[in-house]
DNA sequence: TCCCTCCTTGTTTTT
DNA sequence: CAAGGAGGGA
């Protein structure tokens, strides 16, 4: 449908949802028809444009809600889009096609599953299931899984899927190249196994969609007609499969609007194809390109530093970000002695800012790799600053949650072999490898599911009486739970499953420090069930949508990787570990080419542009790498910062030398502005003077906490969330010296432990 | 079946 | 160095 005058007349330019857009944003909202690429620099109101555009399309009657497909990458982004569109239009977005690529792919595929050899109730496997399945196939082929681990095959297969390649479309030459010519046959077998157990992995949700569109043009046409408008967020992160999927849907009307920023493409290692955004104008002839360049987030110094840095990249479309914000602080570049010093300095700055009234939740420490958070955590615990780590094990990836869900899966779908395997001997039921092997053998030979094979074996006398009894009881339980599910509320049944299977009891009997938390998680899982209509509905949600959305409301310092920080913003950002080998990462350096290095630089750009008011970069003189001290070089990215927008500082002993190394020829000029800070090296000099914070003005010491609510005494047994159980060795005010059973001895603020 | 020891391997991570 | 996996021994 083309822009009809009647349609556009119904939306006056003063429509409330258009209020406050700047000129280019408004242009991006109004350019409804034909292909449009919105190049949205960091902090330029990208989400705003997307949501307003969607609202505009609906409000002007160009399409009905179910005729617009809006896709993003993450659940977080999808949720934000749904919330904002809902708020803008004042209605529910229930049932609309606004969500992640994978959720849309799954929804579409459920309607046509038979066409690709699946049943509509197919299971969506996660990483863990995939790896276990692959491992079985690898071992069945007699491949040494130690030399060639499942992960390796998994990543090769995933990359093929990212490129939209089904096994028959991988060229023989490429197949021969991949893992000794083993990956391609394994890929074929893997796909066959997935179909046999009526399952999909994440890549399949799109890949099967492509097959569907290719083999059944009438289905493709149906969706081309249905989706009059397509909106895509984070286009720089799409892979080839997603590009092909979008292109198939946009066929005909070409009402495709992609929003993205080539400078923030940081996911090539998982198949994202930056070429998609660079090639957009060629892929979609007649495309309009709209650049959003007015940044509403960062101060000019931060913006200048980020822009100057990213200008060192070759392969980019190029934009000129500008801001109307007044000048603020320059970007701090700070040399430190080592990782411990770095954590200490960062925490001092955090305390200083807090003393000046800045909320902790507005301060983020953004690291290149997860392991870097450890030293910060330890320091934050020591000084008693509350913090939150984003990332790490997600809720549904935890062992106990996966086990519980496996029970639910088998109950709902008896043929779910991977789930059956997971629970058949969890908790331990005394089933040995021999018993399980005969189940597997029969299943394979008869071409039936593990559960069906088990049932058959129980009827025979092949099994030892004990195993037979155990399996018979398990199958009886499963059947009973299944019956109950149709009669009783599913949260109640879930609770019964966990109780009657002995799963809850297993953790109650467990004396390890994590057991209590696991039981808590199980309770949380059952509580979460109440929000869903049915058990199958819940399972779909779990596999596609469930993430650990921690309460962001608490006032805590935020620790996370640069990748996890994309799309977020903070008043203050700390960027530690800017050293060659850490950032840029060693692997990027090993590759030798520019592609990997440019991606690291984009990551640096993402990091800097997260900051609204303050950004601090750190680099150490030496660091412990794999257990040994190593002298490290400042990151080349430091040298690429504009001297005018940066303030440097270093402890006295490091001052001249390090700065010259970091800043190259411009160091002397820059040094005239720098603030020398006296601090002895913590490890090599015995004296230790407290150091003033880098931020101007002295740190106001935060008031000492009130007297401990629980008086702790030496010898007392205590429990800590992270370190587990331990005993108090000494008490010093609000600080406790604790010997932990697992984690060794640490100094901990009393409020972080409880009496055990 | 469980525990201990030896060995390997150390980015980023969403769905 | 430290964590996690595999394999062997009790």
XYZ file of C-alpha atoms (C1' of nucleotides) in Angstrom, chain A residues 73 75 102 202 269-270 368 370 394 561 626, chain B residues 1-2 7-15:
22
model
C 17.738 -8.484 19.091
C 14.417 -9.254 25.004
C 13.682 -15.347 17.292
C 17.836 -20.921 17.956
C 32.078 -13.119 16.466
C 28.569 -14.468 16.702
C 36.380 -5.936 28.313
C 34.130 -10.994 32.565
C 21.186 -16.265 33.772
C 31.150 -6.092 30.159
C 47.279 -16.400 34.190
C 28.763 -44.266 43.067
C 31.596 -40.998 44.633
C 45.149 -32.053 32.859
C 43.667 -28.447 29.990
C 42.421 -24.056 29.111
C 41.808 -19.968 29.601
C 36.934 -13.126 25.122
C 32.956 -10.883 24.214
C 27.070 -13.680 24.476
C 21.934 -13.281 22.593
C 18.249 -16.052 21.264
